[in-house]
mmCIF file of C-alpha atoms and ligand atoms in Angstrom:
data_model
loop_
_atom_site.group_PDB
_atom_site.id
_atom_site.type_symbol
_atom_site.label_atom_id
_atom_site.label_comp_id
_atom_site.label_asym_id
_atom_site.label_seq_id
_atom_site.Cartn_x
_atom_site.Cartn_y
_atom_site.Cartn_z
ATOM 1 C CA MET A 137 -10.672 -30.402 30.968
ATOM 2 C CA GLU A 138 -8.793 -30.414 27.733
ATOM 3 C CA LEU A 139 -5.795 -32.785 27.876
ATOM 4 C CA PRO A 140 -2.523 -31.816 27.104
ATOM 5 C CA THR A 141 -1.726 -32.672 23.157
ATOM 6 C CA ALA A 142 1.136 -35.096 23.906
ATOM 7 C CA ARG A 143 -1.526 -37.256 26.084
ATOM 8 C CA ARG A 144 -4.360 -37.256 24.040
ATOM 9 C CA ALA A 145 -3.257 -39.820 21.514
ATOM 10 C CA TYR A 146 -2.915 -42.370 24.121
ATOM 11 C CA THR A 147 -6.581 -42.039 24.947
ATOM 12 C CA SER A 148 -9.313 -43.618 22.743
ATOM 13 C CA THR A 149 -11.870 -41.139 23.691
ATOM 14 C CA MET A 150 -10.826 -38.770 20.879
ATOM 15 C CA HIS A 151 -13.703 -37.766 18.890
ATOM 16 C CA THR A 152 -13.293 -38.828 15.296
ATOM 17 C CA ILE A 153 -14.691 -36.952 12.377
ATOM 18 C CA VAL A 154 -15.405 -38.033 9.112
ATOM 19 C CA THR A 155 -15.221 -35.417 6.512
ATOM 20 C CA GLU A 156 -15.428 -35.233 2.579
ATOM 21 C CA SER A 157 -13.283 -32.043 2.433
ATOM 22 C CA PRO A 158 -9.606 -32.327 2.017
ATOM 23 C CA ASP A 159 -9.095 -28.781 3.228
ATOM 24 C CA ASP A 160 -10.908 -29.752 6.403
ATOM 25 C CA ALA A 161 -8.945 -32.857 6.964
ATOM 26 C CA ALA A 162 -5.671 -30.966 6.023
ATOM 27 C CA ALA A 163 -6.322 -28.275 9.108
ATOM 28 C CA PHE A 164 -5.706 -31.185 11.389
ATOM 29 C CA VAL A 165 -2.245 -31.982 9.793
ATOM 30 C CA ARG A 166 -1.529 -28.135 9.804
ATOM 31 C CA ALA A 167 -2.488 -28.279 13.384
ATOM 32 C CA GLY A 168 0.039 -30.668 14.151
ATOM 33 C CA GLU A 169 -2.530 -33.607 14.359
ATOM 34 C CA THR A 170 -3.108 -36.938 12.411
ATOM 35 C CA ALA A 171 -5.559 -37.657 9.728
ATOM 36 C CA ALA A 172 -6.570 -40.495 7.696
ATOM 37 C CA PHE A 173 -6.712 -40.350 3.909
ATOM 38 C CA PRO A 174 -7.423 -42.130 0.922
ATOM 39 C CA THR A 175 -4.946 -43.288 -1.584
ATOM 40 C CA GLU A 176 -4.952 -45.374 -4.978
ATOM 41 C CA THR A 177 -3.225 -48.154 -2.835
ATOM 42 C CA VAL A 178 -4.682 -48.096 0.739
ATOM 43 C CA TYR A 179 -5.622 -45.592 3.319
ATOM 44 C CA GLY A 180 -2.880 -43.637 5.063
ATOM 45 C CA LEU A 181 -2.736 -42.108 8.427
ATOM 46 C CA GLY A 182 -1.089 -38.682 7.867
ATOM 47 C CA ALA A 183 0.831 -35.980 10.111
ATOM 48 C CA ASP A 184 3.342 -33.297 9.303
ATOM 49 C CA ALA A 185 6.572 -35.296 8.449
ATOM 50 C CA LEU A 186 8.751 -32.461 9.756
ATOM 51 C CA ARG A 187 7.336 -32.420 13.006
ATOM 52 C CA PRO A 188 8.308 -35.021 15.413
ATOM 53 C CA SER A 189 5.611 -34.367 18.003
ATOM 54 C CA ALA A 190 2.915 -35.008 15.053
ATOM 55 C CA VAL A 191 4.638 -38.217 13.861
ATOM 56 C CA GLN A 192 4.548 -39.487 17.096
ATOM 57 C CA LYS A 193 0.782 -39.763 17.100
ATOM 58 C CA ILE A 194 0.583 -41.813 14.403
ATOM 59 C CA PHE A 195 2.829 -44.590 16.175
ATOM 60 C CA GLU A 196 0.350 -44.206 19.239
ATOM 61 C CA ALA A 197 -2.505 -44.328 17.172
ATOM 62 C CA LYS A 198 -1.698 -47.466 15.238
ATOM 63 C CA GLY A 199 0.317 -48.996 18.020
ATOM 64 C CA ARG A 200 3.218 -49.333 15.549
ATOM 65 C CA PRO A 201 6.675 -50.640 16.644
ATOM 66 C CA SER A 202 8.866 -47.277 16.858
ATOM 67 C CA ASP A 203 11.728 -48.999 14.469
ATOM 68 C CA ASN A 204 9.511 -49.652 11.413
ATOM 69 C CA PRO A 205 9.960 -46.197 9.336
ATOM 70 C CA LEU A 206 7.239 -44.369 7.746
ATOM 71 C CA ILE A 207 6.785 -43.466 3.965
ATOM 72 C CA VAL A 208 6.658 -39.491 3.391
ATOM 73 C CA HIS A 209 3.792 -38.209 0.858
ATOM 74 C CA ILE A 210 4.455 -35.105 -1.285
ATOM 75 C CA SER A 211 1.867 -33.887 -3.724
ATOM 76 C CA ASP A 212 4.590 -32.377 -6.342
ATOM 77 C CA ARG A 213 7.560 -33.885 -7.763
ATOM 78 C CA SER A 214 9.634 -31.032 -6.725
ATOM 79 C CA GLU A 215 9.198 -31.715 -2.940
ATOM 80 C CA LEU A 216 11.313 -34.697 -3.442
ATOM 81 C CA ASP A 217 14.586 -32.533 -3.539
ATOM 82 C CA HIS A 218 13.704 -30.934 -0.300
ATOM 83 C CA ILE A 219 13.138 -34.165 1.546
ATOM 84 C CA ALA A 220 15.903 -36.536 -0.297
ATOM 85 C CA SER A 221 19.578 -35.898 -1.261
ATOM 86 C CA ASP A 222 21.840 -37.516 -3.589
ATOM 87 C CA LEU A 223 19.735 -38.927 -5.925
ATOM 88 C CA ARG A 224 21.107 -41.802 -8.084
ATOM 89 C CA PRO A 225 20.496 -41.325 -12.128
ATOM 90 C CA TYR A 226 18.414 -44.428 -11.957
ATOM 91 C CA ALA A 227 16.234 -43.165 -8.805
ATOM 92 C CA ILE A 228 15.342 -40.110 -10.920
ATOM 93 C CA ASP A 229 14.474 -42.476 -13.930
ATOM 94 C CA LEU A 230 12.175 -44.140 -11.800
ATOM 95 C CA VAL A 231 10.705 -41.123 -10.164
ATOM 96 C CA ASP A 232 10.363 -39.266 -13.551
ATOM 97 C CA GLN A 233 8.369 -42.467 -14.818
ATOM 98 C CA PHE A 234 6.002 -43.571 -11.470
ATOM 99 C CA PHE A 235 5.460 -40.128 -10.023
ATOM 100 C CA PRO A 236 2.596 -39.783 -9.383
ATOM 101 C CA GLY A 237 1.664 -43.478 -8.636
ATOM 102 C CA SER A 238 1.906 -46.742 -6.358
ATOM 103 C CA LEU A 239 5.906 -46.767 -6.185
ATOM 104 C CA THR A 240 7.963 -45.553 -2.981
ATOM 105 C CA VAL A 241 11.475 -44.688 -3.633
ATOM 106 C CA VAL A 242 14.023 -45.354 -0.681
ATOM 107 C CA VAL A 243 16.541 -42.567 -1.016
ATOM 108 C CA LYS A 244 19.266 -40.747 1.199
ATOM 109 C CA LYS A 245 17.176 -38.575 3.512
ATOM 110 C CA ALA A 246 17.753 -34.596 3.688
ATOM 111 C CA GLY A 247 19.117 -33.427 7.305
ATOM 112 C CA HIS A 248 16.075 -32.137 8.248
ATOM 113 C CA VAL A 249 13.986 -35.146 8.319
ATOM 114 C CA PRO A 250 13.252 -36.071 11.448
ATOM 115 C CA GLU A 251 14.837 -39.548 12.806
ATOM 116 C CA ILE A 252 11.163 -40.597 14.061
ATOM 117 C CA VAL A 253 9.998 -40.591 10.435
ATOM 118 C CA THR A 254 12.800 -42.859 9.384
ATOM 119 C CA ALA A 255 13.351 -45.287 12.457
ATOM 120 C CA GLY A 256 16.954 -43.648 12.798
ATOM 121 C CA LEU A 257 17.970 -44.577 8.980
ATOM 122 C CA ASP A 258 19.576 -42.141 6.918
ATOM 123 C CA THR A 259 17.324 -42.981 4.240
ATOM 124 C CA VAL A 260 13.780 -41.961 3.639
ATOM 125 C CA GLY A 261 10.651 -43.815 1.702
ATOM 126 C CA VAL A 262 8.956 -41.221 -0.424
ATOM 127 C CA ARG A 263 5.765 -41.724 -2.394
ATOM 128 C CA MET A 264 3.359 -39.075 -4.526
ATOM 129 C CA PRO A 265 -0.096 -40.930 -4.760
ATOM 130 C CA ALA A 266 -1.836 -40.999 -8.003
ATOM 131 C CA HIS A 267 -5.110 -39.853 -6.525
ATOM 132 C CA ALA A 268 -7.156 -36.766 -7.038
ATOM 133 C CA THR A 269 -8.362 -36.707 -3.420
ATOM 134 C CA ALA A 270 -4.778 -37.628 -1.973
ATOM 135 C CA LEU A 271 -3.170 -34.898 -3.696
ATOM 136 C CA ALA A 272 -5.663 -32.312 -3.120
ATOM 137 C CA PHE A 273 -5.387 -33.286 0.670
ATOM 138 C CA LEU A 274 -1.431 -33.441 0.617
ATOM 139 C CA LYS A 275 -1.528 -29.982 -1.113
ATOM 140 C CA ALA A 276 -3.576 -28.307 1.461
ATOM 141 C CA CYS A 277 -1.413 -29.849 4.001
ATOM 142 C CA ASP A 278 1.453 -27.460 2.873
ATOM 143 C CA THR A 279 4.018 -29.656 4.196
ATOM 144 C CA ALA A 280 5.444 -32.935 3.170
ATOM 145 C CA VAL A 281 3.301 -36.092 5.085
ATOM 146 C CA ALA A 282 4.351 -39.138 6.749
ATOM 147 C CA ALA A 283 1.667 -41.948 6.588
ATOM 148 C CA PRO A 284 1.856 -45.567 7.050
ATOM 149 C CA SER A 285 -1.468 -47.340 6.174
ATOM 150 C CA ALA A 286 -3.976 -46.412 8.454
ATOM 151 C CA ASN A 287 -4.862 -49.745 10.474
ATOM 152 C CA ARG A 288 -4.183 -50.651 13.832
ATOM 153 C CA SER A 289 -1.136 -52.708 13.930
ATOM 154 C CA GLY A 290 -1.645 -56.315 13.401
ATOM 155 C CA ARG A 291 -4.640 -55.440 11.140
ATOM 156 C CA PRO A 292 -4.763 -55.572 7.099
ATOM 157 C CA SER A 293 -4.423 -52.241 5.213
ATOM 158 C CA PRO A 294 -7.664 -50.611 5.050
ATOM 159 C CA THR A 295 -9.231 -50.146 1.774
ATOM 160 C CA THR A 296 -12.505 -48.325 2.803
ATOM 161 C CA TRP A 297 -13.073 -45.300 5.032
ATOM 162 C CA GLN A 298 -15.270 -47.422 7.267
ATOM 163 C CA ALA A 299 -12.221 -49.870 7.961
ATOM 164 C CA VAL A 300 -10.153 -46.976 9.031
ATOM 165 C CA LEU A 301 -13.290 -46.097 11.394
ATOM 166 C CA ASP A 302 -13.358 -49.461 12.734
ATOM 167 C CA ASP A 303 -9.485 -49.847 13.690
ATOM 168 C CA LEU A 304 -8.954 -46.040 14.751
ATOM 169 C CA ASP A 305 -12.338 -44.724 15.952
ATOM 170 C CA GLY A 306 -11.572 -42.740 18.966
ATOM 171 C CA ARG A 307 -7.593 -42.590 18.536
ATOM 172 C CA ILE A 308 -7.523 -40.071 15.284
ATOM 173 C CA PRO A 309 -9.389 -36.823 15.137
ATOM 174 C CA CYS A 310 -10.010 -37.314 11.390
ATOM 175 C CA ILE A 311 -10.745 -39.384 8.642
ATOM 176 C CA LEU A 312 -11.086 -38.149 4.931
ATOM 177 C CA ARG A 313 -13.762 -40.075 3.593
ATOM 178 C CA GLY A 314 -13.154 -41.276 -0.355
ATOM 179 C CA ASP A 315 -14.141 -44.162 -2.384
ATOM 180 C CA ARG A 316 -12.721 -47.706 -1.828
ATOM 181 C CA THR A 317 -9.248 -47.811 -2.765
ATOM 182 C CA ASN A 318 -8.757 -48.828 -6.451
ATOM 183 C CA VAL A 319 -5.585 -51.122 -6.326
ATOM 184 C CA GLY A 320 -6.137 -52.691 -2.582
ATOM 185 C CA LEU A 321 -2.408 -53.407 -1.793
ATOM 186 C CA GLU A 322 0.096 -51.428 -0.793
ATOM 187 C CA SER A 323 2.796 -49.429 -2.793
ATOM 188 C CA THR A 324 5.837 -51.094 -4.332
ATOM 189 C CA VAL A 325 8.680 -50.223 -2.011
ATOM 190 C CA VAL A 326 12.289 -49.998 -3.940
ATOM 191 C CA ASP A 327 15.368 -49.114 -1.981
ATOM 192 C CA CYS A 328 17.341 -46.908 -4.651
ATOM 193 C CA THR A 329 20.471 -46.042 -2.395
ATOM 194 C CA GLY A 330 22.470 -49.061 -3.724
ATOM 195 C CA PRO A 331 24.628 -49.593 -6.791
ATOM 196 C CA ARG A 332 21.089 -51.239 -8.434
ATOM 197 C CA PRO A 333 17.578 -50.932 -7.198
ATOM 198 C CA ILE A 334 16.115 -53.644 -4.812
ATOM 199 C CA VAL A 335 12.591 -54.164 -4.284
ATOM 200 C CA LEU A 336 11.933 -54.393 -0.972
ATOM 201 C CA ARG A 337 8.359 -54.612 -0.680
ATOM 202 C CA SER A 338 6.420 -55.901 -3.846
ATOM 203 C CA GLY A 339 3.292 -54.039 -4.781
ATOM 204 C CA ALA A 340 1.030 -52.347 -7.049
ATOM 205 C CA VAL A 341 3.629 -51.396 -9.920
ATOM 206 C CA SER A 342 5.120 -54.928 -10.813
ATOM 207 C CA LEU A 343 8.801 -55.985 -11.329
ATOM 208 C CA GLU A 344 8.094 -56.444 -15.093
ATOM 209 C CA THR A 345 6.675 -52.685 -15.346
ATOM 210 C CA LEU A 346 9.942 -51.281 -13.165
ATOM 211 C CA ARG A 347 12.094 -53.556 -15.503
ATOM 212 C CA GLU A 348 11.039 -51.614 -18.476
ATOM 213 C CA VAL A 349 12.651 -48.550 -17.008
ATOM 214 C CA VAL A 350 15.484 -49.984 -14.969
ATOM 215 C CA PRO A 351 16.236 -53.375 -16.349
ATOM 216 C CA ASP A 352 18.850 -54.574 -13.432
ATOM 217 C CA VAL A 353 15.942 -53.829 -10.621
ATOM 218 C CA ASP A 354 15.713 -57.400 -8.572
ATOM 219 C CA PHE A 355 14.449 -58.654 -5.390
ATOM 220 C CA PRO A 356 16.792 -58.874 -2.419
ATOM 221 C CA THR A 357 18.861 -61.745 -2.181
ATOM 222 C CA ALA A 358 21.781 -62.956 0.135
ATOM 223 C CA THR A 359 24.424 -61.835 -2.105
ATOM 224 C CA ASN A 360 22.984 -58.550 -3.547
ATOM 225 C CA TYR A 361 21.569 -56.906 -0.389
ATOM 226 C CA ASP A 362 21.822 -56.563 3.605
ATOM 227 C CA VAL A 363 18.702 -57.244 5.338
ATOM 228 C CA ALA A 364 19.717 -55.390 8.184
ATOM 229 C CA ARG A 365 19.234 -52.377 5.987
ATOM 230 C CA SER A 366 15.353 -52.901 5.553
ATOM 231 C CA PRO A 367 13.368 -52.836 8.916
ATOM 232 C CA GLY A 368 10.518 -53.637 6.833
ATOM 233 C CA LEU A 369 11.817 -56.860 5.982
ATOM 234 C CA ARG A 370 12.123 -57.801 9.613
ATOM 235 C CA HIS A 371 8.677 -56.819 10.649
ATOM 236 C CA ARG A 372 6.011 -59.583 10.335
ATOM 237 C CA HIS A 373 2.688 -59.003 8.321
ATOM 238 C CA TYR A 374 -0.902 -59.111 8.851
ATOM 239 C CA ALA A 375 -2.478 -62.397 9.340
ATOM 240 C CA PRO A 376 -6.462 -63.144 10.123
ATOM 241 C CA GLU A 377 -7.310 -64.509 13.029
ATOM 242 C CA ALA A 378 -8.602 -67.704 10.734
ATOM 243 C CA GLN A 379 -6.256 -70.112 9.533
ATOM 244 C CA VAL A 380 -5.214 -69.178 6.064
ATOM 245 C CA VAL A 381 -4.619 -72.152 3.641
ATOM 246 C CA LEU A 382 -3.252 -71.550 0.495
ATOM 247 C CA VAL A 383 -4.705 -73.665 -2.325
ATOM 248 C CA THR A 384 -4.162 -74.542 -6.173
ATOM 249 C CA GLU A 385 -7.984 -75.137 -6.530
ATOM 250 C CA PRO A 386 -11.084 -74.360 -4.189
ATOM 251 C CA PRO A 387 -11.519 -77.654 -1.882
ATOM 252 C CA PRO A 388 -14.598 -79.625 -2.914
ATOM 253 C CA ASP A 389 -15.381 -80.551 0.828
ATOM 254 C CA PRO A 390 -14.058 -77.775 3.024
ATOM 255 C CA PRO A 391 -14.436 -78.084 7.190
ATOM 256 C CA SER A 392 -17.023 -75.874 8.760
ATOM 257 C CA ARG A 393 -16.828 -72.357 9.224
ATOM 258 C CA SER A 394 -14.398 -71.741 6.199
ATOM 259 C CA ALA A 395 -14.374 -69.025 3.489
ATOM 260 C CA TYR A 396 -13.007 -68.932 0.318
ATOM 261 C CA ILE A 397 -11.246 -66.438 -1.916
ATOM 262 C CA GLY A 398 -9.914 -66.878 -5.340
ATOM 263 C CA LEU A 399 -10.235 -66.925 -9.190
ATOM 264 C CA THR A 400 -11.645 -70.481 -9.711
ATOM 265 C CA ALA A 401 -15.250 -70.859 -8.643
ATOM 266 C CA PRO A 402 -15.667 -73.499 -5.813
ATOM 267 C CA ALA A 403 -18.052 -76.618 -6.850
ATOM 268 C CA GLU A 404 -21.408 -76.397 -6.915
ATOM 269 C CA GLY A 405 -22.682 -77.223 -3.185
ATOM 270 C CA ALA A 406 -19.202 -76.678 -1.309
ATOM 271 C CA SER A 407 -20.113 -75.526 1.820
ATOM 272 C CA PHE A 408 -18.247 -72.230 2.433
ATOM 273 C CA GLU A 409 -19.889 -69.513 4.714
ATOM 274 C CA HIS A 410 -18.283 -66.518 2.838
ATOM 275 C CA VAL A 411 -17.027 -66.928 -0.873
ATOM 276 C CA THR A 412 -15.660 -64.325 -3.012
ATOM 277 C CA VAL A 413 -14.755 -65.499 -6.825
ATOM 278 C CA CYS A 414 -12.680 -62.574 -8.485
ATOM 279 C CA ARG A 415 -12.533 -62.181 -12.502
ATOM 280 C CA ASP A 416 -9.029 -61.795 -12.604
ATOM 281 C CA VAL A 417 -5.722 -60.974 -10.437
ATOM 282 C CA ALA A 418 -6.767 -56.999 -10.181
ATOM 283 C CA GLU A 419 -10.253 -57.912 -8.633
ATOM 284 C CA TYR A 420 -8.545 -60.355 -6.209
ATOM 285 C CA ALA A 421 -5.727 -57.790 -4.933
ATOM 286 C CA PHE A 422 -8.887 -55.151 -4.690
ATOM 287 C CA GLU A 423 -10.760 -57.661 -2.404
ATOM 288 C CA LEU A 424 -8.409 -59.387 -0.523
ATOM 289 C CA PHE A 425 -8.155 -57.001 2.642
ATOM 290 C CA ASP A 426 -11.574 -56.773 2.863
ATOM 291 C CA PHE A 427 -12.425 -60.090 2.638
ATOM 292 C CA PHE A 428 -9.889 -60.840 5.322
ATOM 293 C CA ARG A 429 -11.575 -58.127 7.780
ATOM 294 C CA THR A 430 -15.332 -59.714 6.983
ATOM 295 C CA CYS A 431 -13.839 -63.086 8.029
ATOM 296 C CA ASP A 432 -12.411 -62.012 10.986
ATOM 297 C CA GLY A 433 -15.587 -60.114 11.685
ATOM 298 C CA ARG A 434 -17.562 -63.451 11.148
ATOM 299 C CA GLY A 435 -15.074 -65.275 13.342
ATOM 300 C CA LEU A 436 -14.549 -67.813 10.538
ATOM 301 C CA ALA A 437 -12.123 -70.502 11.415
ATOM 302 C CA ALA A 438 -10.240 -71.432 8.103
ATOM 303 C CA ILE A 439 -9.902 -69.468 4.892
ATOM 304 C CA PHE A 440 -8.979 -71.013 1.637
ATOM 305 C CA CYS A 441 -7.105 -68.633 -0.984
ATOM 306 C CA GLU A 442 -6.692 -69.734 -4.293
ATOM 307 C CA MET A 443 -2.852 -68.614 -5.285
ATOM 308 C CA PRO A 444 -2.650 -66.684 -8.123
ATOM 309 C CA PRO A 445 -0.565 -66.776 -11.220
ATOM 310 C CA GLU A 446 2.940 -65.115 -9.921
ATOM 311 C CA SER A 447 3.590 -62.496 -12.515
ATOM 312 C CA GLY A 448 2.358 -58.810 -12.858
ATOM 313 C CA LEU A 449 0.565 -57.774 -9.549
ATOM 314 C CA GLY A 450 0.124 -61.496 -8.921
ATOM 315 C CA VAL A 451 3.574 -61.201 -7.343
ATOM 316 C CA ALA A 452 2.375 -58.461 -4.731
ATOM 317 C CA LEU A 453 -0.867 -60.553 -4.225
ATOM 318 C CA ALA A 454 1.063 -64.019 -3.526
ATOM 319 C CA ASP A 455 3.529 -62.203 -1.328
ATOM 320 C CA ARG A 456 0.245 -61.106 0.864
ATOM 321 C CA LEU A 457 -0.957 -64.263 0.860
ATOM 322 C CA ARG A 458 2.086 -66.055 1.957
ATOM 323 C CA ARG A 459 2.603 -63.590 4.796
ATOM 324 C CA ALA A 460 -1.158 -64.260 5.897
ATOM 325 C CA ALA A 461 -0.593 -67.749 5.881
ATOM 326 C CA ALA A 462 2.702 -67.950 7.811
ATOM 327 C CA GLY A 463 0.772 -66.501 10.546
ATOM 328 C CA GLY A 464 2.499 -63.251 11.667
ATOM 329 C CA THR A 465 0.593 -60.618 13.931
ATOM 330 C CA ILE A 466 2.134 -57.299 13.116
ATOM 331 C CA SER A 467 2.179 -54.773 10.188
HETATM 332 O O1 LIG B 657 0.847 -47.761 -0.313
HETATM 333 C C1 LIG B 657 1.165 -47.598 0.534
HETATM 334 O O2 LIG B 657 2.557 -47.853 0.689
HETATM 335 C C2 LIG B 657 0.470 -46.753 2.081
HETATM 336 C C3 LIG B 657 0.071 -45.465 1.446
HETATM 337 C C4 LIG B 657 -0.715 -45.041 2.479
HETATM 338 O O3 LIG B 657 0.875 -44.936 1.024
HETATM 339 N N1 LIG B 657 1.586 -46.857 2.841
HETATM 340 C C5 LIG B 657 2.072 -48.133 3.635
HETATM 341 O O4 LIG B 657 2.958 -47.636 4.691
HETATM 342 O O5 LIG B 657 1.772 -49.209 3.363
HETATM 343 P P1 LIG B 657 3.390 -48.744 5.693
HETATM 344 O O6 LIG B 657 4.139 -48.000 6.811
HETATM 345 O O7 LIG B 657 2.453 -49.688 5.949
HETATM 346 O O8 LIG B 657 4.306 -49.506 4.965
HETATM 347 C C6 LIG B 657 5.520 -48.852 4.726
HETATM 348 C C7 LIG B 657 6.619 -49.468 4.063
HETATM 349 C C8 LIG B 657 7.211 -50.723 5.679
HETATM 350 O O9 LIG B 657 7.617 -51.985 5.148
HETATM 351 C C9 LIG B 657 8.727 -49.959 5.933
HETATM 352 O O10 LIG B 657 9.283 -50.907 6.344
HETATM 353 C C10 LIG B 657 8.956 -49.433 4.402
HETATM 354 O O11 LIG B 657 7.837 -49.191 3.981
HETATM 355 N N2 LIG B 657 10.034 -48.195 4.437
HETATM 356 C C11 LIG B 657 9.610 -47.065 4.933
HETATM 357 N N3 LIG B 657 10.678 -46.318 4.971
HETATM 358 C C12 LIG B 657 12.070 -46.850 4.690
HETATM 359 C C13 LIG B 657 13.418 -46.766 4.640
HETATM 360 N N4 LIG B 657 13.519 -45.832 5.096
HETATM 361 N N5 LIG B 657 13.927 -47.999 4.111
HETATM 362 C C14 LIG B 657 13.442 -49.171 4.053
HETATM 363 N N6 LIG B 657 12.112 -49.571 4.421
HETATM 364 C C15 LIG B 657 11.184 -48.404 4.650
HETATM 365 MG MG1 LIG B 658 1.298 -51.210 7.109
#
């Protein structure tokens, strides 16, 4: 017997199809279902942002707390005016410069954007990805698409379609299969509702790059920002099962069942079970979440991570490493 739509998302017996066709994946969204899709940052799990019953399925599939708002994805700059209202001049400057791209702007929402998308806030995060497959999919959806990262809550953001399948097989109807995501960390989220832009989540677009457009953009401090305005700042992020140890250089004599990732090669003979040495910070960011998944899969006990230089993309990378080391469980 066919289960009623509202029940289906609760079951884990749904058949998950994997397709390379943006049109086929978009058909699920047009029908009020979910579909995972690649972007240049990480894979997202999309649903029609203007249909609360569809958005509900995202929260159910991920096991995501309902007080954490979703980013609305668009395929054309002009859709922003449909989703947002009262854009500040600096927000328009940011959008003009970074759409399409790895920037999410938090702006005042238009009246018809449902509360389930924004967790009851009067603001909405909006992003236009710079990724051909994502844009083809979003265009074919014919609506704005609410999408968090396509992981089960408590797991790292997925950078491959296989990681999406590992987490959500049987819980979502469709995965749009694309390449491994080229950035590997999530977008930069900037609150554009106050007198000056505030970076709520560091990400693929660095503070230095943002400052070229809006010089007074900053991270939140006790004096410039009310943390209560951003649920994302309250939620804990992913931490692997293994203990994450932040180091300034690879340990010469690691304990058993350890892994290492960083920019510096470990000494010859250091007995790690899994090692990834990255050429530069961009490659480190590209590898990190996949590396964590591999370590979890192997049941390793400790992951040594070399801290990167904290400029450019290194700021976002260091942020994810610190969150992983702090030992949270929920993303
Ligand atoms: O790269 C990305 O941003 C990916 C791809 C799929 O676009 N998406 C993503 O979504 O990482 P998610 O849901 O995992 O993270 C969204 C972050 C959360 O920290 C959330 O709290 C914050 O953005 N956010 C969304 N809307 C917000 C709002 N109205 N006010 C404050 N923070 C918001
Ligand atoms: Mg996420």
